[in-house]
Amino acid sequence: MYRNARGRPGAVLAAAAVAQFVFALDMSVVNVALPAIRATLGFGPLGLSWVVHAYALAFGGFLLLGGRACDLYGKRRVFVGGLAVFGVCSLAGGLAQAPWQLVAARAGQGLGAAAAAPAALALLTTTFPEGPRRVRALGVWSAVNAAGGALGVLAGGLLTEYAGWRWVMLVNLPVVAAALALTAAGVPADARHGARERMDVLGAVLATGGTGLLVFGVVRTDAEGWGSAVTWATLAAAAVLLAAFVLAESRSSTPLLRLGLLRSRWVAGANVLVFLAAAGQFTAFWFVSLYMQQVLGMGAAATGLAFLPFSAAMVAGTFAAIRVTSVRGPRAPLVPGALLAAAGLLWFAAISPDGGFLTDVLGPSVVTGAGAGLVLAPVAAAATTGVAAREAGMASGLLNSSRQLGGCVGLAVLATVAAHRTGAATGPGALNDGYALGLAAAAALFVVAAAVAVAVLPRRHRDGGTAAPSEKQLEGIPS
């Protein structure tokens, strides 16, 4: 029996952080292993991309559904179930003997992550009340999330080179086991429900279909192109489904996403901001990794090691943001952080085909990483300010969806911009010019993010009552 309904806060934070680390790690760890995977399993040139796309599609498509499931069926229950699915599918991927088996396993990993990731964030926001303790907890969660994404490149390179590509999947198993053990040790059991709300089935179908088609249309632009009829038809279908989703939610008594939640300037502003920041950050990872390997000629393991300064700076920026946010609120570090990240990316945009790690990568990595850390730590606190515990999963699913969609859309658009600059040329000079343009465009996204923080987020720590109902207003209502 736990001492209180919040369980052991340290164990809750540790479980959520470990889970978020492995989900972020899995977004990037596979990329470096793709050539080895193709050689072993016999993927075709287009089929190989689905090792990445299957995870992104399932993860992005089911996040809103996963977030709402937390509120209806229990955060701990959904968290454990999502972790279990993720772990089983990681094992299946590591043992895959055919291309379709690996792609199916990657889709299953994305589905498990889509359930457990919003549950992890919801557990934090309900365990740690608003104030400095929540800011510190979300800061640790954000730092671990950032470190997982950056270290995935390093882990993928080292595992592929020294242990074999199957270990980029199997390495998840001990991490998942650790998260489950921490959950058993300190995450409280879900409260007993009274009359449970029903799942918004229509909203779930429309949201999952719409976001899934959006992710599918965007990630397939690498093969179809933005001018393709297939691309436009897919994106048009996604727009129709998402518009229908908004209409359905406005009329539903038990919505998957309560549209009133978006009347909060904290919630709306933070989700727009994280969309832009994720687009810039994912793009930076992509272009800098390609620059080091295809222009500077660095190997996979060396490229992974080169990302360590970026990771360290991001963690340092995150903990600096915790201190500022605890005193002045989440808005305070967001503007300087976004502008610092933009400055770092503009510095990156000065890359040269005759450059090197010390002259072209190290300095801008530190500046960009510190700025991104200042942004990503408080944005989670901003997105959950004023949100009631009974809607914590809903808000968490929305934030994770915004981050995932921002990364997918931003990378696809800016990769197209870079490819247009490069044209048909394949030499280091042409590639360098394309990557530089992409990095400059990513800097512009962070500038827009800073403008959103200034224009939308309130100066005061609370939103004047436009957020979700307070906990006192919800007393006596089953959660």
Coordinates of C-alpha atoms in Angstrom, one line a residue:
M1 CA 0.0 0.0 0.0
Y2 CA 1.4 3.5 -0.9
R3 CA 1.5 6.3 1.6
N4 CA -0.6 8.5 -0.7
A5 CA -2.4 8.6 -4.0
R6 CA 0.7 10.0 -5.7
G7 CA 2.8 7.0 -4.9
R8 CA 6.5 7.5 -4.7
P9 CA 7.3 10.7 -6.7
G10 CA 10.9 9.7 -7.3
A11 CA 9.9 6.4 -8.7
V12 CA 7.2 7.9 -10.9
L13 CA 9.7 10.4 -12.3
A14 CA 12.3 7.7 -12.9
A15 CA 9.8 5.4 -14.6
A16 CA 8.5 8.1 -16.9
A17 CA 12.0 9.3 -17.7
V18 CA 13.4 5.9 -18.5
A19 CA 10.4 5.2 -20.8
Q20 CA 10.7 8.5 -22.6
F21 CA 14.4 7.8 -23.1
V22 CA 13.8 4.6 -24.9
F23 CA 11.0 6.1 -27.0
A24 CA 13.2 9.0 -28.1
L25 CA 16.1 6.6 -28.6
D26 CA 14.1 4.5 -30.9
M27 CA 13.3 7.4 -33.2
S28 CA 17.0 7.7 -34.2
V29 CA 18.8 4.5 -33.3
V30 CA 17.7 2.6 -36.4
N31 CA 18.8 5.2 -38.9
V32 CA 22.5 4.4 -38.8
A33 CA 21.7 0.6 -39.0
L34 CA 19.6 0.8 -42.3
P35 CA 22.4 -0.3 -44.7
A36 CA 23.2 -3.4 -42.5
I37 CA 19.5 -4.2 -42.2
R38 CA 19.0 -4.0 -46.0
A39 CA 22.0 -6.3 -46.5
T40 CA 20.7 -8.9 -44.0
L41 CA 17.0 -9.0 -44.8
G42 CA 17.0 -8.1 -48.5
F43 CA 14.9 -4.9 -48.4
G44 CA 14.3 -3.1 -51.7
P45 CA 15.3 0.5 -52.0
L46 CA 11.8 1.9 -51.2
G47 CA 10.9 -0.8 -48.7
L48 CA 13.8 0.0 -46.5
S49 CA 12.3 3.4 -45.7
W50 CA 9.4 1.7 -44.0
V51 CA 11.7 0.6 -41.2
V52 CA 11.6 4.2 -40.1
H53 CA 8.2 5.2 -41.5
A54 CA 6.2 2.4 -39.8
Y55 CA 7.3 3.6 -36.4
A56 CA 6.6 7.3 -37.1
L57 CA 3.2 6.5 -38.7
A58 CA 2.0 4.4 -35.7
F59 CA 3.5 6.7 -33.1
G60 CA 2.1 9.9 -34.6
G61 CA -1.3 8.4 -35.6
F62 CA -2.3 7.0 -32.2
L63 CA -1.0 9.6 -29.8
L64 CA -4.3 11.4 -29.2
L65 CA -6.1 8.0 -28.7
G66 CA -3.4 6.9 -26.3
G67 CA -3.6 10.1 -24.3
R68 CA -7.4 9.9 -23.9
A69 CA -7.2 6.2 -23.0
C70 CA -5.1 7.3 -20.0
D71 CA -7.9 9.4 -18.7
L72 CA -10.6 6.8 -19.3
Y73 CA -8.8 3.5 -18.3
G74 CA -6.0 4.6 -15.9
K75 CA -2.6 6.2 -16.5
R76 CA -0.7 3.3 -14.8
R77 CA -2.6 0.6 -16.7
V78 CA -2.1 2.3 -20.1
F79 CA 1.6 3.0 -19.3
V80 CA 2.3 -0.6 -18.4
G81 CA 0.4 -1.9 -21.4
G82 CA 2.2 0.4 -23.8
L83 CA 5.6 -0.5 -22.4
A84 CA 4.8 -4.2 -22.7
V85 CA 3.7 -3.9 -26.3
F86 CA 6.8 -1.9 -27.1
G87 CA 9.1 -4.5 -25.4
V88 CA 7.5 -7.5 -27.1
C89 CA 7.7 -5.8 -30.5
S90 CA 11.3 -4.8 -29.9
L91 CA 12.1 -8.5 -29.3
A92 CA 10.2 -9.4 -32.5
G93 CA 12.1 -6.9 -34.5
G94 CA 15.4 -8.1 -33.2
L95 CA 14.5 -11.7 -34.2
A96 CA 13.0 -10.7 -37.6
Q97 CA 13.9 -13.0 -40.5
A98 CA 12.0 -11.2 -43.3
P99 CA 11.3 -7.5 -44.2
W100 CA 7.6 -7.6 -43.4
Q101 CA 8.4 -8.9 -39.9
L102 CA 10.6 -6.0 -39.1
V103 CA 8.2 -3.4 -40.5
A104 CA 5.4 -5.0 -38.5
A105 CA 7.5 -4.9 -35.4
R106 CA 8.4 -1.3 -35.9
A107 CA 4.7 -0.4 -36.3
G108 CA 4.0 -2.3 -33.0
Q109 CA 6.7 -0.4 -31.3
G110 CA 5.1 2.9 -32.4
L111 CA 1.7 1.8 -31.2
G112 CA 3.1 0.9 -27.8
A113 CA 5.0 4.2 -27.6
A114 CA 1.8 6.1 -28.5
A115 CA 0.1 4.6 -25.5
A116 CA 2.9 4.9 -23.0
A117 CA 4.4 8.3 -23.9
P118 CA 1.3 10.4 -23.1
A119 CA 0.7 8.2 -20.0
A120 CA 4.2 9.0 -18.8
L121 CA 3.7 12.7 -19.1
A122 CA 0.2 12.5 -17.5
L123 CA 1.7 10.6 -14.6
L124 CA 4.1 13.4 -14.0
T125 CA 1.5 16.2 -14.2
T126 CA -0.8 14.4 -11.7
T127 CA 2.0 13.3 -9.4
F128 CA 3.7 16.7 -9.1
P129 CA 1.4 19.7 -8.5
E130 CA 1.9 22.9 -10.4
G131 CA 4.9 24.9 -9.2
P132 CA 8.6 24.3 -8.8
R133 CA 8.3 20.6 -8.2
R134 CA 6.4 20.0 -11.4
V135 CA 8.9 22.2 -13.3
R136 CA 11.8 20.2 -12.1
A137 CA 10.1 16.9 -12.9
L138 CA 9.2 18.0 -16.4
G139 CA 12.7 19.4 -16.9
V140 CA 14.2 16.0 -16.1
W141 CA 11.7 14.4 -18.4
S142 CA 12.6 16.8 -21.2
A143 CA 16.3 16.4 -20.7
V144 CA 16.1 12.7 -20.9
N145 CA 13.9 12.9 -24.0
A146 CA 16.5 15.2 -25.6
A147 CA 19.4 12.9 -24.6
G148 CA 17.6 9.8 -25.9
G149 CA 17.2 11.4 -29.4
A150 CA 20.7 12.5 -29.6
L151 CA 22.3 9.4 -28.1
G152 CA 20.3 7.2 -30.5
V153 CA 22.7 8.2 -33.3
L154 CA 25.7 7.2 -31.1
A155 CA 24.1 4.0 -29.9
G156 CA 23.0 3.0 -33.4
G157 CA 26.5 3.5 -34.8
L158 CA 28.3 1.6 -32.0
L159 CA 25.8 -1.2 -31.8
T160 CA 25.7 -1.7 -35.6
E161 CA 29.5 -1.6 -35.9
Y162 CA 30.4 -3.8 -33.0
A163 CA 27.4 -5.9 -32.1
G164 CA 25.2 -6.2 -35.2
W165 CA 22.1 -4.3 -36.3
R166 CA 19.7 -6.6 -34.3
W167 CA 20.9 -5.0 -31.1
V168 CA 19.5 -1.7 -32.1
M169 CA 16.2 -3.4 -31.4
L170 CA 17.2 -5.8 -28.6
V171 CA 18.8 -3.0 -26.5
N172 CA 15.3 -1.7 -25.7
L173 CA 14.5 -4.8 -23.6
P174 CA 16.6 -4.0 -20.5
V175 CA 15.4 -0.4 -20.6
V176 CA 11.8 -1.5 -20.8
A177 CA 12.4 -4.0 -18.0
A178 CA 13.8 -1.2 -15.8
A179 CA 10.8 1.1 -16.5
L180 CA 8.4 -1.7 -15.5
A181 CA 10.3 -2.4 -12.3
L182 CA 10.3 1.2 -11.3
T183 CA 6.5 1.3 -12.1
A184 CA 5.9 -1.7 -9.8
A185 CA 8.0 0.0 -7.1
G186 CA 6.4 3.4 -6.9
V187 CA 3.7 4.2 -9.4
P188 CA 0.3 4.1 -7.6
A189 CA -2.5 1.9 -8.8
D190 CA -5.2 3.6 -10.8
A191 CA -8.1 4.9 -8.7
R192 CA -11.3 2.9 -8.9
H193 CA -13.7 4.6 -11.4
G194 CA -17.4 5.2 -10.8
A195 CA -19.4 5.6 -14.0
R196 CA -16.7 5.6 -16.6
E197 CA -17.1 7.8 -19.7
R198 CA -17.2 6.0 -22.9
M199 CA -14.5 6.3 -25.5
D200 CA -15.3 8.7 -28.3
V201 CA -15.1 6.1 -31.0
L202 CA -15.9 8.4 -33.9
G203 CA -13.3 10.9 -32.7
A204 CA -10.8 8.2 -32.3
V205 CA -11.3 6.9 -35.8
L206 CA -11.2 10.4 -37.4
A207 CA -8.2 11.6 -35.3
T208 CA -6.2 8.4 -35.9
G209 CA -7.1 8.3 -39.6
G210 CA -6.4 12.0 -40.1
T211 CA -3.1 12.2 -38.3
G212 CA -2.0 8.8 -39.7
L213 CA -2.7 10.0 -43.3
L214 CA -0.9 13.2 -42.6
V215 CA 2.2 11.5 -41.4
F216 CA 2.0 9.0 -44.2
G217 CA 1.6 11.7 -46.8
V218 CA 4.5 13.7 -45.4
V219 CA 7.0 10.9 -44.9
R220 CA 6.3 9.4 -48.4
T221 CA 7.4 12.7 -50.1
D222 CA 10.9 11.3 -50.1
A223 CA 9.7 8.8 -52.8
E224 CA 6.6 10.5 -54.3
G225 CA 7.6 14.1 -54.2
W226 CA 5.4 17.1 -53.1
G227 CA 4.0 17.5 -56.6
S228 CA 2.8 13.9 -56.9
A229 CA -0.9 13.3 -57.2
V230 CA -0.5 10.6 -54.5
T231 CA 0.9 13.1 -52.1
W232 CA -1.8 15.7 -52.7
A233 CA -4.6 13.1 -52.5
T234 CA -3.2 11.7 -49.2
L235 CA -2.9 15.2 -47.7
A236 CA -6.3 16.2 -48.9
A237 CA -7.9 13.1 -47.3
A238 CA -6.0 13.9 -44.1
A239 CA -7.4 17.4 -44.1
V240 CA -10.9 16.2 -44.6
L241 CA -10.7 13.7 -41.8
L242 CA -9.1 16.2 -39.4
A243 CA -11.8 18.8 -40.3
A244 CA -14.4 16.2 -39.6
F245 CA -12.7 15.4 -36.3
V246 CA -12.9 19.0 -35.2
L247 CA -16.6 19.1 -36.1
A248 CA -17.3 15.8 -34.3
E249 CA -15.5 17.0 -31.2
S250 CA -17.4 20.2 -31.0
R251 CA -20.6 18.1 -30.8
S252 CA -19.5 15.2 -28.6
S253 CA -20.4 15.0 -25.0
T254 CA -17.3 12.9 -24.3
P255 CA -14.7 14.2 -26.8
L256 CA -11.3 12.6 -27.5
L257 CA -10.0 16.2 -27.5
R258 CA -12.0 18.8 -25.7
L259 CA -11.8 21.9 -28.0
G260 CA -12.3 24.1 -25.0
L261 CA -8.8 23.1 -23.8
L262 CA -7.4 25.1 -26.7
R263 CA -8.9 28.3 -25.4
S264 CA -6.1 28.3 -22.9
R265 CA -3.3 30.4 -24.3
W266 CA -0.9 28.2 -22.4
V267 CA -2.1 25.0 -24.1
A268 CA -2.6 26.5 -27.5
G269 CA 0.7 28.5 -27.5
A270 CA 2.8 25.7 -26.2
N271 CA 1.5 23.2 -28.8
V272 CA 2.3 25.6 -31.7
L273 CA 5.6 26.4 -30.2
V274 CA 6.6 22.7 -29.7
F275 CA 5.5 22.0 -33.3
L276 CA 7.9 24.6 -34.6
A277 CA 10.7 23.7 -32.2
A278 CA 10.5 20.0 -33.0
A279 CA 10.5 20.8 -36.7
G280 CA 13.7 22.8 -36.3
Q281 CA 15.4 20.3 -33.9
F282 CA 14.6 17.2 -36.0
T283 CA 15.9 19.0 -39.1
A284 CA 19.1 20.0 -37.4
F285 CA 19.8 16.4 -36.4
W286 CA 19.2 15.2 -39.9
F287 CA 21.2 17.7 -41.8
V288 CA 24.2 17.8 -39.4
S289 CA 24.3 14.0 -39.4
L290 CA 24.3 14.0 -43.2
Y291 CA 26.9 16.7 -43.4
M292 CA 29.3 14.8 -41.2
Q293 CA 28.9 11.6 -43.1
Q294 CA 28.4 12.6 -46.7
V295 CA 30.5 15.8 -46.8
L296 CA 33.2 15.4 -44.1
G297 CA 33.3 11.6 -44.6
M298 CA 33.0 10.6 -41.0
G299 CA 31.9 7.0 -40.1
A300 CA 28.7 6.1 -38.2
A301 CA 30.4 5.6 -34.8
A302 CA 32.3 8.9 -35.2
T303 CA 29.2 10.7 -36.2
G304 CA 27.4 9.4 -33.1
L305 CA 30.2 10.5 -30.8
A306 CA 30.2 14.0 -32.5
F307 CA 26.6 14.5 -31.2
L308 CA 27.7 14.2 -27.6
P309 CA 28.4 18.0 -27.2
F310 CA 25.0 18.7 -28.6
S311 CA 23.4 16.4 -26.1
A312 CA 25.4 17.7 -23.1
A313 CA 24.6 21.3 -24.1
M314 CA 20.9 20.4 -24.4
V315 CA 20.9 18.8 -20.9
A316 CA 22.7 21.9 -19.5
G317 CA 20.1 24.2 -21.1
T318 CA 17.3 22.1 -19.7
F319 CA 18.5 22.4 -16.1
A320 CA 19.1 26.1 -16.6
A321 CA 15.5 26.4 -17.8
I322 CA 14.3 24.6 -14.7
R323 CA 15.9 27.2 -12.5
V324 CA 14.4 30.1 -14.5
T325 CA 11.0 28.5 -14.8
S326 CA 10.7 27.8 -11.1
V327 CA 11.1 31.5 -10.3
R328 CA 9.6 33.3 -13.3
G329 CA 7.3 30.8 -15.0
P330 CA 7.6 28.8 -18.3
R331 CA 7.4 31.8 -20.6
A332 CA 10.7 33.4 -19.3
P333 CA 13.3 31.0 -20.8
L334 CA 11.3 30.2 -24.0
V335 CA 12.1 33.4 -26.0
P336 CA 15.9 33.6 -25.2
G337 CA 16.1 29.8 -25.7
A338 CA 14.4 29.9 -29.2
L339 CA 16.6 32.8 -30.3
L340 CA 19.7 31.1 -29.0
A341 CA 18.8 27.9 -30.9
A342 CA 18.2 30.1 -34.0
A343 CA 21.6 31.7 -33.6
G344 CA 23.2 28.3 -33.3
L345 CA 21.5 27.0 -36.5
L346 CA 22.5 30.1 -38.4
W347 CA 26.1 29.4 -37.3
F348 CA 25.6 25.8 -38.6
A349 CA 24.4 27.2 -41.9
A350 CA 28.0 28.5 -42.5
I351 CA 29.2 24.9 -42.9
S352 CA 31.9 24.4 -45.6
P353 CA 32.8 21.3 -47.7
D354 CA 36.4 21.9 -46.6
G355 CA 35.4 22.2 -42.9
G356 CA 35.8 19.8 -40.0
F357 CA 34.3 18.9 -36.6
L358 CA 36.2 21.5 -34.6
T359 CA 35.6 24.4 -37.0
D360 CA 32.1 23.7 -38.3
V361 CA 30.2 21.4 -35.8
L362 CA 31.4 21.8 -32.2
G363 CA 30.6 25.5 -31.6
P364 CA 27.2 25.6 -33.2
S365 CA 26.3 22.2 -31.6
V366 CA 26.8 23.8 -28.1
V367 CA 24.9 26.9 -28.9
T368 CA 22.0 25.1 -30.6
G369 CA 21.8 22.4 -27.9
A370 CA 21.7 25.0 -25.1
G371 CA 19.0 26.9 -26.8
A372 CA 16.9 23.8 -27.6
G373 CA 17.2 22.8 -23.9
L374 CA 15.9 26.2 -22.8
V375 CA 12.9 25.7 -25.0
L376 CA 12.0 22.0 -24.6
A377 CA 12.1 22.0 -20.8
P378 CA 9.5 24.7 -20.0
V379 CA 7.2 24.0 -23.0
A380 CA 5.9 20.8 -21.3
A381 CA 5.1 22.8 -18.2
A382 CA 3.4 25.5 -20.3
A383 CA 1.3 22.9 -22.1
T384 CA 0.0 21.5 -18.8
T385 CA -0.6 24.7 -16.9
G386 CA -4.1 24.9 -15.7
V387 CA -5.0 21.4 -17.0
A388 CA -7.1 19.3 -14.6
A389 CA -5.9 15.8 -13.6
R390 CA -8.9 14.2 -15.4
E391 CA -7.7 15.7 -18.7
A392 CA -3.9 15.2 -18.1
G393 CA -3.8 12.4 -20.6
M394 CA -5.7 14.5 -23.2
A395 CA -3.2 17.4 -22.9
S396 CA -0.2 15.0 -22.9
G397 CA -1.4 13.2 -26.0
L398 CA -1.9 16.6 -27.7
L399 CA 1.6 17.8 -26.8
N400 CA 3.2 14.6 -27.9
S401 CA 1.2 14.7 -31.2
S402 CA 2.3 18.3 -31.8
R403 CA 6.0 17.3 -31.3
Q404 CA 5.8 14.2 -33.5
L405 CA 3.9 16.0 -36.3
G406 CA 6.2 18.9 -36.1
G407 CA 9.3 16.7 -36.6
C408 CA 7.7 14.8 -39.5
V409 CA 6.4 17.8 -41.4
G410 CA 9.4 20.0 -40.7
L411 CA 11.9 17.4 -41.8
A412 CA 10.0 16.5 -45.0
V413 CA 9.5 20.2 -46.0
L414 CA 13.0 21.3 -45.3
A415 CA 14.6 18.2 -46.8
T416 CA 12.7 19.1 -50.0
V417 CA 14.0 22.7 -49.8
A418 CA 17.6 21.3 -49.4
A419 CA 17.1 18.8 -52.3
H420 CA 15.8 21.6 -54.6
R421 CA 18.9 23.7 -53.9
T422 CA 21.2 20.6 -54.5
G423 CA 19.4 19.5 -57.7
A424 CA 20.9 16.5 -59.4
A425 CA 24.4 17.2 -58.1
T426 CA 25.9 14.7 -55.7
G427 CA 29.3 16.2 -54.9
P428 CA 30.3 17.5 -51.5
G429 CA 29.9 21.1 -52.5
A430 CA 26.4 20.7 -53.8
L431 CA 25.3 18.7 -50.8
N432 CA 26.9 21.2 -48.5
D433 CA 24.9 24.0 -50.1
G434 CA 21.6 22.1 -49.7
Y435 CA 22.3 21.2 -46.0
A436 CA 23.2 24.8 -45.3
L437 CA 20.0 26.1 -46.7
G438 CA 18.0 23.6 -44.7
L439 CA 19.8 24.6 -41.5
A440 CA 19.1 28.3 -42.2
A441 CA 15.4 27.5 -42.7
A442 CA 15.4 25.6 -39.4
A443 CA 16.8 28.7 -37.7
A444 CA 13.8 30.6 -39.1
L445 CA 11.4 28.1 -37.4
F446 CA 12.9 28.9 -34.0
V447 CA 12.6 32.6 -34.7
V448 CA 8.9 32.1 -35.4
A449 CA 8.7 30.0 -32.2
A450 CA 10.1 32.9 -30.2
A451 CA 7.5 35.2 -31.8
V452 CA 4.7 32.8 -30.7
A453 CA 6.0 32.7 -27.2
V454 CA 5.9 36.6 -27.1
A455 CA 2.5 37.0 -28.8
V456 CA 0.5 34.1 -27.4
L457 CA 1.8 32.9 -24.0
P458 CA 0.5 35.0 -21.1
R459 CA 3.0 37.2 -19.1
R460 CA 1.4 36.0 -15.9
H461 CA 1.9 32.4 -14.7
R462 CA -1.8 31.6 -15.0
D463 CA -4.2 32.2 -17.8
G464 CA -6.9 34.2 -16.1
G465 CA -9.3 31.2 -16.0
T466 CA -9.4 30.3 -19.7
A467 CA -7.6 27.0 -19.0
A468 CA -9.3 23.7 -18.0
P469 CA -11.3 23.6 -14.8
S470 CA -9.2 23.6 -11.6
E471 CA -8.9 20.6 -9.3
K472 CA -11.3 22.2 -6.8
Q473 CA -13.9 22.6 -9.5
L474 CA -13.6 18.9 -10.3
E475 CA -13.8 17.6 -6.7
G476 CA -16.3 14.8 -6.6
I477 CA -16.2 14.1 -10.3
P478 CA -14.9 10.6 -11.0
S479 CA -11.5 10.7 -12.7

